[in-house]
mmCIF file of C-alpha atoms in Angstrom:
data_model
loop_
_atom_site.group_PDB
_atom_site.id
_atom_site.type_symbol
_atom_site.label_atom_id
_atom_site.label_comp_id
_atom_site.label_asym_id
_atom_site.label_seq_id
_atom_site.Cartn_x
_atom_site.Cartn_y
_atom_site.Cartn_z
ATOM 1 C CA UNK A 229 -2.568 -3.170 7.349
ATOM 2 C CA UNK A 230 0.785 -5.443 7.811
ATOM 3 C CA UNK A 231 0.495 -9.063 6.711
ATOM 4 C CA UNK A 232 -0.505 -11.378 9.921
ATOM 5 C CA UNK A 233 1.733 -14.376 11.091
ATOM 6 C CA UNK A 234 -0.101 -17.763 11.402
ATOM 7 C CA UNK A 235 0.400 -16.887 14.790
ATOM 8 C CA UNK A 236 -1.583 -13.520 14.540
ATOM 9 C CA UNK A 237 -4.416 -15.123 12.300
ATOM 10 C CA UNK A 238 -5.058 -17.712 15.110
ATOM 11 C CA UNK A 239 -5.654 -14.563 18.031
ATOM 12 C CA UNK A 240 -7.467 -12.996 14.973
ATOM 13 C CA UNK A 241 -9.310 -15.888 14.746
ATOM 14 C CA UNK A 242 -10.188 -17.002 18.910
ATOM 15 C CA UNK A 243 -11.059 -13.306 19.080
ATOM 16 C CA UNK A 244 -13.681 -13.511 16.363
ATOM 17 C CA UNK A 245 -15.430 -16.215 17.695
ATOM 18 C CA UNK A 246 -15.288 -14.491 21.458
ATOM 19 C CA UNK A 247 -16.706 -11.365 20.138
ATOM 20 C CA UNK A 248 -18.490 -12.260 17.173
ATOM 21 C CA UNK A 249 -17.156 -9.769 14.810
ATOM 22 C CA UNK A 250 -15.708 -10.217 11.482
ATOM 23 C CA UNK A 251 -12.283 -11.370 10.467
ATOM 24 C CA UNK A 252 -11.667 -7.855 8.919
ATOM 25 C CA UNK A 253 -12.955 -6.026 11.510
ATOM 26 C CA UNK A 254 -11.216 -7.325 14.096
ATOM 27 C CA UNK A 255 -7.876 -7.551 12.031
ATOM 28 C CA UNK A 256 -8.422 -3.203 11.285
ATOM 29 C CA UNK A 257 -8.983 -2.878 15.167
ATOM 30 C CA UNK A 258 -5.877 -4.371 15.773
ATOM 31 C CA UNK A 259 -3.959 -2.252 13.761
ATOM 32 C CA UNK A 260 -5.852 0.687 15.682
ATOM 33 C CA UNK A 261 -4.866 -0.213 18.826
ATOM 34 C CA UNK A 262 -1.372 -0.811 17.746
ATOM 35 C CA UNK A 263 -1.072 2.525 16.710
ATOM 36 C CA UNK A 264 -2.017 3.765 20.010
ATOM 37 C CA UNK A 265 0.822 1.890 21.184
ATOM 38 C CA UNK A 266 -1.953 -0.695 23.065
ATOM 39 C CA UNK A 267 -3.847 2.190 25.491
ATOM 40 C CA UNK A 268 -5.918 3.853 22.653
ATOM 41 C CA UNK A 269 -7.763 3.339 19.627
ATOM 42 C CA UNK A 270 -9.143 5.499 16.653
ATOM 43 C CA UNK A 271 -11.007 3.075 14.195
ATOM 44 C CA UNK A 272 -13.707 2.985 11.185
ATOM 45 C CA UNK A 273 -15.147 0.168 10.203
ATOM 46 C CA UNK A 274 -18.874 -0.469 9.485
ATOM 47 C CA UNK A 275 -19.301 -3.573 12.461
ATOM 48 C CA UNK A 276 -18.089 -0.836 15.188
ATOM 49 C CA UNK A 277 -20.564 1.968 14.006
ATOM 50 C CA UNK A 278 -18.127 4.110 11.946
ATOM 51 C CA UNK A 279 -15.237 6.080 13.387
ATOM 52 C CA UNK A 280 -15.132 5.951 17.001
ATOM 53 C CA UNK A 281 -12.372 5.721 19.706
ATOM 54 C CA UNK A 282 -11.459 3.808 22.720
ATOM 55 C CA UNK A 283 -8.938 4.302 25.173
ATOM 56 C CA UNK A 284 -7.839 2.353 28.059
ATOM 57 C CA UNK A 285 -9.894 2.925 31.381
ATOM 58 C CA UNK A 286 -13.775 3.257 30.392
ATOM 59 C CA UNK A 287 -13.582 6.115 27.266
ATOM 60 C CA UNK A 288 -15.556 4.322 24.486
ATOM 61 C CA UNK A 289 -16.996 6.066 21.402
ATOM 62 C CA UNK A 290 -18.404 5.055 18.397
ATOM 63 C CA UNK A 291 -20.895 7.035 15.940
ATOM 64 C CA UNK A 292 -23.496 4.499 16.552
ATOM 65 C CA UNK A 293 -23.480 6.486 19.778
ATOM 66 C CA UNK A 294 -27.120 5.110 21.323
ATOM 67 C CA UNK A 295 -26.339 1.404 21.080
ATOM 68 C CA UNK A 296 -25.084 0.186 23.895
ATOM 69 C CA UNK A 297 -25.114 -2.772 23.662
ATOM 70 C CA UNK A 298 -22.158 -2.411 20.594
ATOM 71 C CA UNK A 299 -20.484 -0.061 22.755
ATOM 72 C CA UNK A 300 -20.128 -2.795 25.539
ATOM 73 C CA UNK A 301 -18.659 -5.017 22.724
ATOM 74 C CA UNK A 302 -16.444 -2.769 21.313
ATOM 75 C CA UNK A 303 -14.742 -2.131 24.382
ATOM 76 C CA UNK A 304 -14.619 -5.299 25.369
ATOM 77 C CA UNK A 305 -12.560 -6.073 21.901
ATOM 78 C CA UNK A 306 -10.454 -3.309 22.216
ATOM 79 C CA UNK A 307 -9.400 -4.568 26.310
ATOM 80 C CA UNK A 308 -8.668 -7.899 24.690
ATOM 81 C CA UNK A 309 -6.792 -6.635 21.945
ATOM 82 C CA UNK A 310 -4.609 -4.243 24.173
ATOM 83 C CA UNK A 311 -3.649 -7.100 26.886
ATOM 84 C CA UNK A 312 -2.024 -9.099 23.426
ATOM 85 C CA UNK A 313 -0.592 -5.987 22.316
ATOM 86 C CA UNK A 314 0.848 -5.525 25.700
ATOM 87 C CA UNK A 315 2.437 -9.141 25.625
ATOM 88 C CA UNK A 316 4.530 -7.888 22.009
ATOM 89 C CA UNK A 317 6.425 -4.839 24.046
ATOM 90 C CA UNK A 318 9.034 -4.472 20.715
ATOM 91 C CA UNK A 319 5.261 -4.194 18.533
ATOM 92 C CA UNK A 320 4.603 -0.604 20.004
ATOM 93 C CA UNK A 321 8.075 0.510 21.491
ATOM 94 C CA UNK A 322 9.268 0.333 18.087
ATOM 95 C CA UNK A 323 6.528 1.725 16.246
ATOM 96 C CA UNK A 324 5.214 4.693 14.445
ATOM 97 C CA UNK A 325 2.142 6.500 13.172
ATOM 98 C CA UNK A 326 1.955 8.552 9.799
ATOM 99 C CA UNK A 327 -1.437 9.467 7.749
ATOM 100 C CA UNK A 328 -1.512 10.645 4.114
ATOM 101 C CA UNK A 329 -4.458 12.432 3.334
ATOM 102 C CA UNK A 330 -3.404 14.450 -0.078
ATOM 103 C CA UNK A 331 -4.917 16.053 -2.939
ATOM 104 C CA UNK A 332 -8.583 15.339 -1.313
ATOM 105 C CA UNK A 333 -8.171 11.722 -3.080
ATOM 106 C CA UNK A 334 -8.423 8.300 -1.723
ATOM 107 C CA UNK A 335 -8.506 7.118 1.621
ATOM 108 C CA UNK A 336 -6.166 7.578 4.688
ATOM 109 C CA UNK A 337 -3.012 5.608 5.001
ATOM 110 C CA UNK A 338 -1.386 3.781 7.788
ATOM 111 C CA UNK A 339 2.130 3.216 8.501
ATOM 112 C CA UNK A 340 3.224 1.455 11.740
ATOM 113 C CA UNK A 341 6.600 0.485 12.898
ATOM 114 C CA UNK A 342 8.044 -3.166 13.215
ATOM 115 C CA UNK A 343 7.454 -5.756 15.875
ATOM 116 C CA UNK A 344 9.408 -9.043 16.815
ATOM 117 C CA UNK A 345 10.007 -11.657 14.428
ATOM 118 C CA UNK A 346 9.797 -14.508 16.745
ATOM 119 C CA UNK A 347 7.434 -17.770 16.212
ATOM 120 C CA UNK A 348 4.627 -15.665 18.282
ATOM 121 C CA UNK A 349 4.854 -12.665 16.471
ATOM 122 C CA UNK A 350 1.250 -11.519 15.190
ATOM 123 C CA UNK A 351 2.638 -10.252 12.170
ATOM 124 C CA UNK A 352 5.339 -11.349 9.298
ATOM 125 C CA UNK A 353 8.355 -9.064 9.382
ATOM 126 C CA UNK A 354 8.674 -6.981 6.573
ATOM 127 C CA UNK A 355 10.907 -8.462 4.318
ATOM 128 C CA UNK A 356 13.660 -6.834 2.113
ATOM 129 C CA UNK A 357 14.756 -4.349 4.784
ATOM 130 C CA UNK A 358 18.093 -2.680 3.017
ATOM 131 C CA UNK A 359 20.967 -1.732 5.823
ATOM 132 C CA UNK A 360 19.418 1.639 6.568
ATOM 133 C CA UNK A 361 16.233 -0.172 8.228
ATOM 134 C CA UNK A 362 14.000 0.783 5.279
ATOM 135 C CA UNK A 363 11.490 -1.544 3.824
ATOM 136 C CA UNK A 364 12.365 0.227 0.559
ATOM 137 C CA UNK A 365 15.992 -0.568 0.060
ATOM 138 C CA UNK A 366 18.967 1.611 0.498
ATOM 139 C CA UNK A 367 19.323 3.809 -2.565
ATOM 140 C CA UNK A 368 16.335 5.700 -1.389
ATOM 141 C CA UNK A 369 15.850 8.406 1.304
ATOM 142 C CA UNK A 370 13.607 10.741 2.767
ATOM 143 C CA UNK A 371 10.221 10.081 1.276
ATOM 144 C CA UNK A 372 7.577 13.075 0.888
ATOM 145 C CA UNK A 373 4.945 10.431 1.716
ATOM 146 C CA UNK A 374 4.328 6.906 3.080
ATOM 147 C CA UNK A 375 1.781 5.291 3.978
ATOM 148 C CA UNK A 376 -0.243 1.397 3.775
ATOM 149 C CA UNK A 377 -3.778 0.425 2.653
ATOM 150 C CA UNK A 378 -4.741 -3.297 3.216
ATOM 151 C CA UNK A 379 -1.540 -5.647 1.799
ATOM 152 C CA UNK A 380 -0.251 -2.423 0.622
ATOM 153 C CA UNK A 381 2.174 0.075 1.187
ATOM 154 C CA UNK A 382 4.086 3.243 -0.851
ATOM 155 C CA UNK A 383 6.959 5.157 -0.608
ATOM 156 C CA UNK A 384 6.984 8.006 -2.778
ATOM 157 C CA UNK A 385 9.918 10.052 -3.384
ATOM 158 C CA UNK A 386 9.230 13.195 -5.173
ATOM 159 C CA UNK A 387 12.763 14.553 -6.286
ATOM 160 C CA UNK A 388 14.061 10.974 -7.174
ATOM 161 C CA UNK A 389 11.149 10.250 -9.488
ATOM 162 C CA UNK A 390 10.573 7.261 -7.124
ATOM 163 C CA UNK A 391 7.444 5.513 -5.686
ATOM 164 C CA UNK A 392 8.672 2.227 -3.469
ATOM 165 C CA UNK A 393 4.936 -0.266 -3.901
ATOM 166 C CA UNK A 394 5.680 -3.392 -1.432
ATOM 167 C CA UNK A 395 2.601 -5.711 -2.053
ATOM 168 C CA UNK A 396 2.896 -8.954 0.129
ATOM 169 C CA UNK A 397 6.298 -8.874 0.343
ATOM 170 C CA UNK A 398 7.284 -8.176 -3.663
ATOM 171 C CA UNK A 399 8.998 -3.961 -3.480
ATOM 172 C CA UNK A 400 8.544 -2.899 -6.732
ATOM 173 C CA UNK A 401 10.123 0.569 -7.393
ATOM 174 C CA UNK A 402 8.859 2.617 -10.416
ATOM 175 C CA UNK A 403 9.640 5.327 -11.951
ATOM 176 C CA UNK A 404 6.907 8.118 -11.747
ATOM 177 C CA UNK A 405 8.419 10.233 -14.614
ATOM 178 C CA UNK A 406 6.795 13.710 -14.674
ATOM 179 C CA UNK A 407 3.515 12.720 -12.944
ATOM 180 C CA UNK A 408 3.416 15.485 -9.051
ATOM 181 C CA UNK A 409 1.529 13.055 -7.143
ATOM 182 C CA UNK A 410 -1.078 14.242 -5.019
ATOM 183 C CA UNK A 411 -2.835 11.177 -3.858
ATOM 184 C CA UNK A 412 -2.884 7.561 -3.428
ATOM 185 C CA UNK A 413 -6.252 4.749 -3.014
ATOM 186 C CA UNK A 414 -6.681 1.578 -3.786
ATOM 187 C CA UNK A 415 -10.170 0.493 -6.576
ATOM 188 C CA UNK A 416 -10.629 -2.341 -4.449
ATOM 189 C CA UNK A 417 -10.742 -3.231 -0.795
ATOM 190 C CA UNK A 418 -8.301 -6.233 -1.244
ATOM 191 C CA UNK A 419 -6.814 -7.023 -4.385
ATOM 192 C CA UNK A 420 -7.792 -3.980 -6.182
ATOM 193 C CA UNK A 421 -5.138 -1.838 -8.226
ATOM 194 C CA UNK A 422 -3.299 0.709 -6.502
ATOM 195 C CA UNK A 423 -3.842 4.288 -8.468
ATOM 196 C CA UNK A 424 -2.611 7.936 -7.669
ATOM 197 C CA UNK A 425 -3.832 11.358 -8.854
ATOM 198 C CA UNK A 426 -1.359 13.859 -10.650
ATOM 199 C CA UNK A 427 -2.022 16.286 -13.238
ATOM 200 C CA UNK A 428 -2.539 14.000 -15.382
ATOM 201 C CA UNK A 429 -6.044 12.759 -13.299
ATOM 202 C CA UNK A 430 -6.056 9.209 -11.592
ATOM 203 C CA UNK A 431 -3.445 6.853 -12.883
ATOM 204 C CA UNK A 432 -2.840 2.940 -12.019
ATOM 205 C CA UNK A 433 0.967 2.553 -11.048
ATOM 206 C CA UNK A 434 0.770 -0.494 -13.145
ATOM 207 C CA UNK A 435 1.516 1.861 -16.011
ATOM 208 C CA UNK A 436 4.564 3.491 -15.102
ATOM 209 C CA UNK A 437 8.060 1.856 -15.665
ATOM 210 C CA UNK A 438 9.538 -0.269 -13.402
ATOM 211 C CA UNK A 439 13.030 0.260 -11.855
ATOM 212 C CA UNK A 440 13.654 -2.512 -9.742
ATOM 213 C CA UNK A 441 11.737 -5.631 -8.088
ATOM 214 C CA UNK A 442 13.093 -7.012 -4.540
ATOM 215 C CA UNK A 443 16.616 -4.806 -5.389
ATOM 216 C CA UNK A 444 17.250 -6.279 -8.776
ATOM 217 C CA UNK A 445 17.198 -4.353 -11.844
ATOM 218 C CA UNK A 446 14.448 -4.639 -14.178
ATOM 219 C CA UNK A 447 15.670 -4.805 -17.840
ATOM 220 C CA UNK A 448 15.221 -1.414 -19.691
ATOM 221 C CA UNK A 449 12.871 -0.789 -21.965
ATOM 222 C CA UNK A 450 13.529 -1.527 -25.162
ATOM 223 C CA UNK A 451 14.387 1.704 -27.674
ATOM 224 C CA UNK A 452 11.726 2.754 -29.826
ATOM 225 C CA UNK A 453 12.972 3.277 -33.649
ATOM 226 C CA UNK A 454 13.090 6.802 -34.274
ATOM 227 C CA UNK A 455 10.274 7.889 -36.615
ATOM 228 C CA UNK A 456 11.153 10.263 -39.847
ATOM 229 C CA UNK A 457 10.152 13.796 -39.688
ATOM 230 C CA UNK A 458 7.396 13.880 -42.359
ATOM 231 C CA UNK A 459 3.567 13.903 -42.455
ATOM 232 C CA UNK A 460 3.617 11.075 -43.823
ATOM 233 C CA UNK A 461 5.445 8.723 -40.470
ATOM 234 C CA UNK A 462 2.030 6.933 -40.312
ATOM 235 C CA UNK A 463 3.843 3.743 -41.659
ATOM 236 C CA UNK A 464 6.813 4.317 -39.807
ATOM 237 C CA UNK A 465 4.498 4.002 -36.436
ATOM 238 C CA UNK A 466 3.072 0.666 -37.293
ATOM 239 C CA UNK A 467 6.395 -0.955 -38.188
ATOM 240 C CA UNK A 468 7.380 0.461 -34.585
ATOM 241 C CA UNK A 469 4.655 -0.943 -33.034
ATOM 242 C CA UNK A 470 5.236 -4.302 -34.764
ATOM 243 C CA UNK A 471 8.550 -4.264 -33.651
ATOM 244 C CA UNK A 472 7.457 -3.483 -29.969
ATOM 245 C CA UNK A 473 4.308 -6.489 -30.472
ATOM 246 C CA UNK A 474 7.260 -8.867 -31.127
ATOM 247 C CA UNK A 475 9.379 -7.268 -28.468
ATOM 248 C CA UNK A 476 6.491 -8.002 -26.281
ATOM 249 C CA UNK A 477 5.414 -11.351 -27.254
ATOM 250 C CA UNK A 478 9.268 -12.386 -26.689
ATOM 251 C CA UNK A 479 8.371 -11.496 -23.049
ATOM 252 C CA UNK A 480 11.372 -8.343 -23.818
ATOM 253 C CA UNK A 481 8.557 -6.089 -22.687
ATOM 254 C CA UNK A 482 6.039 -6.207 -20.217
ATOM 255 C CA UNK A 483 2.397 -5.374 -20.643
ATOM 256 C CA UNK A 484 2.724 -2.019 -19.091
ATOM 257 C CA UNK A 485 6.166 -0.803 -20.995
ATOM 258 C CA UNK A 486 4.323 -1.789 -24.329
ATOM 259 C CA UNK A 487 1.142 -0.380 -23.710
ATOM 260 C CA UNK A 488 3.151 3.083 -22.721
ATOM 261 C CA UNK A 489 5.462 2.605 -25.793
ATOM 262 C CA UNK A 490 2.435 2.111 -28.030
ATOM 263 C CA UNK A 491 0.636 5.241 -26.352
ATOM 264 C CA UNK A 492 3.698 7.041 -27.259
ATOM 265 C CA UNK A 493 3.749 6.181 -30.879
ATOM 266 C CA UNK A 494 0.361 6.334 -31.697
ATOM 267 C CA UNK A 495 0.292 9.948 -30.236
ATOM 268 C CA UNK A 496 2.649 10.930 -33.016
ATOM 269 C CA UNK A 497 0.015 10.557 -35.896
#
């Protein structure tokens, strides 16, 4: 889900106290209709019944499917949220819809296209947009898989050893090293860390290295001191890991490229 404008939390807002559903809910229905470019819906959220689907002209559905009464409510949210939509033209012309379901893991994705970036725009444009028209910068190309969960969204690039993470407006690119992705969820509905599966099982992404923030470099990991080749390198480890404590202390490393750097050395006794 793309970060609302002030603008876009005030309909959010006049449209929860008209229809009496939540702030989330209605905020996750109006990324639904979006992506049905403002004539159609296909939603799931717990205050509409579960999945269901609306579309312009009388089709409601929801899997609550004898209440009425919710049904009537429902569509009269979506036919609200479709005449705003319909008053953005450049939100749906503009747009485009992509789910990631992979590996069997986490949930499905959402990816929608840009909208204006006037002072009534429902939503904040997304920011560090590289010449190409890519959130993710322009060294990047042709992801295997995108998608967005909540104030996130990913960019993974399989043969570049890339996965683009753009969390309220901070792109962080990391490096996925030998991990073959398969999946991507969130722990948490807001807030929570943002994991993937590989071979490996489910890993957070804080843990891999980081390439770049907002375009600009991250400094490279410090080099670990080569260890001795005997069976007896179990001193040699903990003077490297002393080095790499006052590496990180220094703020050299971050907590992620020392815990990785430690993993690595105490592996090797």
């Amino acid at each position: 889900m793309r970060q609302l404008s002030p603008a876009g939390e005030q309909v959010v807002n006049d449209l929860v106290q008209r229809h009496g559903f939540s702030f989330d809910a209605v905020a996750t229905m109006l990324d639904a209709v979006i992506n049905g470019n403002g004539g159609m819906a296909q939603f799931s959220h717990p205050e509409f019944g579960g999945s269901g689907q609306w579309m312009r002209g009388g089709m409601t559905m929801i899997g609550d499917m004898f209440n009425g009464y919710l049904k009537g409510r429902v569509d009269a949210l979506c036919g609200d949220l479709s005449a705003i939509v319909a008053n953005q033209p450049n939100l749906t012309q503009t747009g485009s819809f992509q789910s990631q379901s992979q590996g069997g893991y986490g949930q499905q994705h959402q990816q929608t296209g840009g909208g204006p970036s006037g002072p009534n725009s429902l939503f904040i444009p997304p920011p560090n947009t590289g010449a190409s028209g890519n959130w993710w910068g322009d060294e990047l190309s042709w992801p295997n898989s995108t998608g967005s969960q909540n104030n996130v969204r990913y960019a993974y690039f399989a043969q570049a050893r890339r996965l683009a993470i753009d969390l309220n407006g901070t792109v962080t690119i990391y490096d996925t090293l030998d991990h073959n992705i398969g999946g991507f969820g969130q722990q948490q509905s807001y807030g929570g860390s943002f994991t993937f599966t590989s071979q490996y099982g489910v890993v957070d992404v804080s843990s891999l290295p980081v390439v770049s923030v907002n375009g600009v470099r991250a400094q490279p990991l410090a080099p670990v001191p080569p260890l001795p080749e005997t069976s007896g390198a179990g001193g040699d480890v903990f003077a490297a890991i002393e080095k790499l404590a006052a590496l990180h202390s220094r703020g050299i490393l971050s907590d992620a490229e020392f815990n990785t750097k430690k993993a690595e050395l105490l592996s090797r006794l």
